[in-house]
Short mmCIF file of C-alpha atoms in Angstrom, two decimals:
data_model
loop_
_atom_site.label_atom_id
_atom_site.label_comp_id
_atom_site.label_asym_id
_atom_site.label_seq_id
_atom_site.Cartn_x
_atom_site.Cartn_y
_atom_site.Cartn_z
CA MET A 228 -15.86 -15.14 11.36
CA SER A 229 -12.70 -16.51 11.82
CA ASP A 230 -11.15 -16.85 15.22
CA VAL A 231 -8.10 -14.93 15.11
CA ALA A 232 -10.63 -12.22 13.95
CA ARG A 233 -12.80 -12.21 16.77
CA THR A 234 -9.74 -12.53 19.26
CA THR A 235 -8.45 -9.30 18.03
CA PRO A 236 -6.42 -7.17 20.68
CA ARG A 237 -8.21 -4.45 21.76
CA PRO A 238 -6.02 -2.46 24.61
CA SER A 239 -7.28 0.97 26.82
CA THR A 240 -3.68 2.16 25.87
CA PRO A 241 -1.78 2.30 22.24
CA PRO A 242 0.74 -0.86 21.81
CA PRO A 243 4.30 -0.25 21.94
CA ALA A 244 5.35 1.79 18.99
CA HIS A 245 8.63 2.06 17.94
CA ARG A 246 9.73 4.92 15.52
CA GLU A 247 12.54 4.91 12.98
CA LEU A 248 14.11 6.28 9.66
CA LEU A 249 14.85 3.68 7.02
CA THR A 250 16.65 4.39 4.04
CA THR A 251 15.61 2.78 0.71
CA SER A 252 18.04 1.56 -1.91
CA ASP A 253 17.28 5.25 -3.90
CA GLY A 254 18.81 7.06 -0.60
CA VAL A 255 14.89 7.70 0.50
CA ARG A 256 14.50 8.40 4.31
CA LEU A 257 10.94 6.94 5.20
CA ASP A 258 9.38 7.83 8.26
CA THR A 259 8.10 4.87 9.76
CA VAL A 260 6.25 3.54 12.89
CA LEU A 261 6.42 -0.42 14.01
CA LEU A 262 3.51 -1.35 16.54
CA ARG A 263 4.57 -4.83 18.64
CA GLY A 264 1.72 -6.78 19.93
CA LEU A 265 1.59 -8.56 23.14
CA ARG A 266 3.41 -11.35 22.04
CA ARG A 267 6.78 -12.39 20.16
CA THR A 268 6.38 -13.21 17.42
CA ASP A 269 7.61 -13.73 13.50
CA ARG A 270 4.84 -12.56 11.35
CA ALA A 271 4.79 -8.56 10.34
CA VAL A 272 1.92 -7.00 8.24
CA VAL A 273 3.17 -3.66 6.39
CA MET A 274 0.64 -1.35 5.74
CA ALA A 275 1.14 0.65 2.66
CA ASN A 276 -1.11 4.18 2.42
CA GLY A 277 -3.04 5.79 -0.08
CA PHE A 278 -2.02 8.93 -1.84
CA THR A 279 -1.64 12.08 0.25
CA GLY A 280 -2.44 9.54 3.51
CA THR A 281 0.09 8.86 6.67
CA TRP A 282 0.70 6.51 9.31
CA ARG A 283 -0.51 9.20 11.65
CA SER A 284 -4.12 9.31 10.73
CA PRO A 285 -6.46 7.90 12.71
CA HIS A 286 -8.30 5.43 10.51
CA THR A 287 -4.30 3.70 9.69
CA ARG A 288 -4.06 4.24 13.24
CA MET A 289 -7.14 1.82 13.77
CA ILE A 290 -6.49 -0.45 11.10
CA ALA A 291 -3.39 -1.31 12.31
CA ARG A 292 -4.26 -2.21 15.80
CA ARG A 293 -6.43 -4.71 14.42
CA LEU A 294 -3.84 -6.23 12.02
CA LEU A 295 -2.17 -6.97 15.46
CA ALA A 296 -4.02 -9.99 15.64
CA VAL A 297 -1.82 -11.38 12.56
CA GLY A 298 1.62 -10.01 14.13
CA ASP A 299 3.41 -6.73 14.35
CA VAL A 300 2.57 -4.09 11.94
CA LEU A 301 4.76 -1.33 10.36
CA ALA A 302 3.36 1.03 8.82
CA PHE A 303 5.14 4.48 7.23
CA ASP A 304 4.97 7.53 4.92
CA PHE A 305 6.12 6.96 1.14
CA ARG A 306 8.17 8.97 0.11
CA GLY A 307 7.80 12.78 -0.48
CA HIS A 308 4.90 12.83 2.32
CA ARG A 309 5.58 14.07 5.20
CA SER A 310 8.30 13.91 7.09
CA SER A 311 9.90 10.77 4.57
CA THR A 312 12.05 12.64 2.26
CA GLY A 313 12.28 12.59 -1.75
CA VAL A 314 9.41 13.41 -3.85
CA CYS A 315 6.24 11.42 -4.21
CA THR A 316 5.91 9.88 -8.04
CA VAL A 317 2.17 8.53 -7.51
CA GLY A 318 3.33 4.93 -7.54
CA ASP A 319 6.34 4.54 -9.35
CA ARG A 320 9.35 4.85 -7.90
CA GLU A 321 7.80 3.73 -4.00
CA VAL A 322 8.05 0.08 -4.69
CA HIS A 323 11.61 0.84 -3.02
CA ASP A 324 9.80 2.11 -0.10
CA LEU A 325 7.84 -0.95 0.39
CA GLU A 326 10.68 -3.05 -0.28
CA ALA A 327 12.92 -1.16 2.28
CA ALA A 328 10.34 -1.46 4.85
CA LEU A 329 10.49 -5.26 4.09
CA ALA A 330 14.24 -5.64 4.13
CA HIS A 331 13.89 -3.82 7.57
CA LEU A 332 11.95 -6.61 8.88
CA ARG A 333 13.91 -9.20 7.76
CA GLY A 334 16.84 -8.05 9.58
CA LEU A 335 14.73 -7.78 12.46
CA GLY A 336 14.26 -11.24 12.64
CA TYR A 337 11.07 -11.65 10.95
CA THR A 338 10.29 -14.46 8.29
CA ARG A 339 6.81 -14.34 7.36
CA PHE A 340 5.21 -11.17 5.63
CA ALA A 341 1.78 -9.74 4.57
CA THR A 342 0.97 -6.29 2.80
CA VAL A 343 -2.14 -4.20 2.83
CA GLY A 344 -1.97 -1.56 0.51
CA PHE A 345 -4.94 1.39 -0.11
CA SER A 346 -5.60 2.89 -3.15
CA MET A 347 -2.18 4.27 -4.66
CA GLY A 348 -0.35 1.99 -1.98
CA ALA A 349 -2.52 -1.33 -3.82
CA ALA A 350 -1.14 -0.76 -6.92
CA VAL A 351 2.64 -0.52 -5.18
CA ALA A 352 1.19 -3.77 -3.31
CA VAL A 353 0.57 -5.67 -6.09
CA ARG A 354 3.52 -4.15 -7.99
CA HIS A 355 6.06 -5.03 -5.28
CA ALA A 356 5.02 -8.52 -5.03
CA ALA A 357 5.43 -9.40 -8.93
CA MET A 358 8.36 -7.28 -9.10
CA PHE A 359 10.67 -7.99 -6.04
CA GLY A 360 8.40 -11.46 -4.22
CA GLY A 361 8.58 -11.77 -0.29
CA PRO A 362 5.05 -11.46 1.16
CA ALA A 363 2.82 -14.94 1.41
CA ALA A 364 -0.05 -12.42 1.30
CA VAL A 365 -0.77 -9.66 0.03
CA VAL A 366 -4.30 -7.02 0.17
CA ALA A 367 -5.44 -4.79 -2.30
CA VAL A 368 -7.44 -2.00 -1.42
CA SER A 369 -9.55 0.28 -3.55
CA GLY A 370 -6.83 0.21 -5.92
CA PRO A 371 -6.89 1.07 -9.86
CA SER A 372 -6.75 -1.41 -12.25
CA ARG A 373 -4.46 0.70 -14.92
CA TRP A 374 -2.99 4.27 -14.85
CA TYR A 375 -4.03 7.22 -15.67
CA TYR A 376 -7.46 6.58 -15.23
CA ARG A 377 -9.59 9.67 -15.37
CA GLY A 378 -13.36 8.36 -15.22
CA THR A 379 -14.38 9.78 -12.37
CA SER A 380 -14.57 13.61 -11.05
CA ARG A 381 -12.44 12.80 -7.96
CA MET A 382 -9.83 11.70 -10.63
CA ARG A 383 -9.40 14.28 -12.24
CA LEU A 384 -9.26 16.58 -9.80
CA LEU A 385 -6.59 14.42 -8.38
CA HIS A 386 -4.65 14.14 -12.05
CA PHE A 387 -4.85 18.16 -11.64
CA GLY A 388 -3.29 18.68 -8.23
CA ILE A 389 -0.42 15.97 -9.23
CA GLU A 390 0.20 17.88 -13.35
CA ARG A 391 -0.22 21.79 -12.12
CA PRO A 392 2.19 23.76 -10.61
CA ALA A 393 -1.17 24.92 -8.94
CA GLY A 394 -2.21 21.61 -7.16
CA ARG A 395 1.49 20.81 -6.39
CA LEU A 396 1.82 23.65 -4.63
CA PHE A 397 -2.04 22.77 -2.98
CA LEU A 398 -0.29 19.79 -2.09
CA ARG A 399 2.92 20.56 -0.55
CA LEU A 400 1.35 23.52 1.33
CA VAL A 401 -2.00 21.85 2.71
CA ARG A 402 -1.30 17.67 2.88
CA LYS A 403 2.25 17.98 3.36
CA VAL A 404 3.12 15.85 -0.42
CA ARG A 405 5.87 16.88 -2.45
CA VAL A 406 4.91 15.60 -5.77
CA VAL A 407 7.17 15.02 -9.17
CA ASP A 408 6.80 17.30 -11.87
CA ARG A 409 7.84 15.02 -14.49
CA HIS A 410 6.06 12.24 -16.61
CA TRP A 411 6.72 8.85 -16.09
CA ASP A 412 9.77 7.16 -17.91
CA PRO A 413 9.77 4.42 -18.74
CA VAL A 414 5.81 3.70 -17.82
CA PRO A 415 5.72 0.87 -15.12
CA PRO A 416 3.85 -1.99 -15.73
CA ASP A 417 -0.23 -1.10 -14.77
CA PRO A 418 -1.94 -3.28 -12.02
CA THR A 419 -3.27 -5.64 -14.28
CA GLU A 420 -0.56 -6.45 -15.82
CA SER A 421 1.51 -6.70 -12.33
CA ALA A 422 -1.61 -9.00 -10.68
CA GLY A 423 -0.37 -11.62 -12.78
CA ARG A 424 2.94 -12.12 -11.64
CA VAL A 425 1.82 -11.47 -8.11
CA ALA A 426 1.09 -16.07 -7.03
CA PRO A 427 2.36 -17.60 -5.83
CA ALA A 428 1.67 -14.82 -2.86
CA ALA A 429 -2.11 -15.09 -2.28
CA LEU A 430 -3.94 -11.90 -3.03
CA LEU A 431 -7.36 -10.36 -1.83
CA VAL A 432 -8.79 -7.61 -3.37
CA VAL A 433 -11.08 -5.69 -1.72
CA HIS A 434 -13.12 -2.64 -3.43
CA GLY A 435 -16.67 -0.87 -2.24
CA ASP A 436 -19.35 -0.98 -4.39
CA ALA A 437 -19.42 2.98 -3.33
CA ASP A 438 -15.65 3.94 -4.61
CA ALA A 439 -15.93 7.67 -5.68
CA TYR A 440 -12.88 7.49 -7.26
CA PHE A 441 -12.98 3.89 -9.17
CA PRO A 442 -15.51 1.90 -10.06
CA LEU A 443 -16.13 -2.01 -9.41
CA GLU A 444 -14.38 -2.55 -12.80
CA HIS A 445 -11.20 -2.22 -11.79
CA ALA A 446 -11.28 -4.72 -8.55
CA TYR A 447 -12.99 -6.83 -11.31
CA ARG A 448 -9.49 -6.35 -13.40
CA VAL A 449 -7.05 -6.68 -10.99
CA HIS A 450 -8.67 -9.70 -10.22
CA GLU A 451 -9.24 -11.64 -13.16
CA ALA A 452 -5.69 -10.96 -14.02
CA ALA A 453 -4.12 -12.65 -11.34
CA ARG A 454 -3.64 -16.51 -10.65
CA GLU A 455 -4.55 -18.80 -7.84
CA PRO A 456 -4.40 -17.94 -4.77
CA ARG A 457 -6.79 -15.14 -5.45
CA GLU A 458 -10.07 -13.86 -3.56
CA LEU A 459 -11.87 -11.20 -4.52
CA TRP A 460 -14.39 -8.89 -1.64
CA ILE A 461 -16.97 -5.95 -3.08
CA GLU A 462 -18.07 -4.42 -0.38
CA PRO A 463 -21.26 -2.66 0.20
CA GLY A 464 -21.64 0.79 0.68
CA MET A 465 -17.96 0.99 1.04
CA GLY A 466 -16.34 4.06 -0.09
CA HIS A 467 -12.56 4.76 -1.03
CA ALA A 468 -9.73 3.56 0.43
CA GLU A 469 -8.46 4.01 4.67
CA ARG A 470 -11.31 5.93 5.30
CA ALA A 471 -13.58 3.44 4.32
CA VAL A 472 -12.48 0.30 6.15
CA THR A 473 -14.51 -0.10 9.46
CA PRO A 474 -12.90 -2.30 12.28
CA GLU A 475 -15.46 -5.27 10.98
CA LEU A 476 -13.75 -4.88 7.97
CA ALA A 477 -10.05 -4.82 9.03
CA ASP A 478 -10.43 -8.04 11.64
CA ARG A 479 -12.07 -9.98 8.54
CA ILE A 480 -9.15 -8.78 6.31
CA ALA A 481 -6.80 -9.70 9.52
CA GLY A 482 -8.39 -13.26 9.28
CA TRP A 483 -7.94 -13.93 6.14
CA LEU A 484 -4.05 -13.18 6.64
CA ALA A 485 -3.61 -14.96 9.66
CA GLY A 486 -4.74 -18.16 7.44
CA ARG A 487 -2.51 -17.48 4.81
CA LEU A 488 0.58 -16.34 7.33
CA ASP A 489 0.49 -19.99 8.83
CA GLY A 490 3.45 -21.88 7.93
CA THR A 491 3.82 -19.86 4.77
CA ALA A 492 6.83 -17.91 3.55
CA VAL A 493 7.87 -17.43 -0.15
CA PRO A 494 11.13 -16.44 -0.77
CA PRO A 495 11.96 -12.86 -2.60
CA ALA A 496 12.30 -13.04 -6.28
CA THR A 497 15.65 -12.97 -8.22
CA ALA A 498 16.60 -9.83 -10.07
CA PRO A 499 13.84 -8.20 -9.58
CA ALA A 500 14.73 -5.19 -11.61
CA GLN A 501 15.84 -7.06 -14.78
CA ALA A 502 12.79 -8.53 -14.27
CA GLU A 503 10.42 -5.45 -15.27
CA GLY A 504 13.01 -3.70 -17.00
CA ALA A 505 12.96 -0.86 -14.87
CA ARG A 506 15.85 2.17 -13.89
CA PRO A 507 19.07 1.12 -12.14
CA ALA A 508 17.68 1.62 -8.01
CA ASP A 509 19.66 5.49 -8.44
CA ALA A 510 17.65 6.82 -10.71
CA ASP A 511 15.34 10.10 -10.30
CA GLY A 512 12.03 8.74 -10.25
CA ALA A 513 9.36 10.76 -12.68
CA ALA A 514 5.65 10.22 -12.60
CA LEU A 515 2.42 11.64 -13.23
CA GLY A 516 -0.41 8.36 -13.54
CA PRO A 517 -1.45 6.97 -10.40
CA GLY A 518 -4.43 5.87 -8.55
#
């Protein structure tokens, strides 16, 4: 394990946190929290939760504290989740949420970035790097390799939740997530296609062999589609996304990120929307096909 991972700060009190609402390019207000480490730094890590995830969860908070070994950490709730406005498009318009987070950090003076995504957030982080550029390193944990995957009972249940009125009502009332009621038009590039455009940023794909949502084939497909620098970690006994990440794994991810961020910077891409054929930034999102 790297020295950085071993020296991850573990304060007895929570690290200083600054909560703020950010506005995306299409007018959505995001509920965010910035955790600052013990020393001033120009490095920042942005965390992208899975579907129904929130920065308030103890799992996300634990990972964020461990990532303070790399730099300051910004966590946020995707559109349609809890106090963030708008509706969740399950991986489509969420790339604008992640870009708003990085733009905010640039405005605060940070110059070196990494993104760490989980499940839906992993797909968003990969697509964001391909579409916008900016991060020097991307970590995709428990992510899908393609949209509309229904090969496991968990994913069939998830699709019921986002495609049926009763499922969306349950998500809104119980999980505090508001999901769009239309299909994607157009369908965005899937994570495998986007993975090939992440470089020059480094890509780390992390996946558990006990993932009940996406089997290992998804991790292999994303990794194989990516260009160097890339790395694949298959974690024995690990389940799915944030809940499955142990402190030890979070420390190892922190060590990997620190090595990629030392003295590195990746410029933002030019004309990202045109590169992907995306809709104008003020168009309504339409989605139903995640991971």
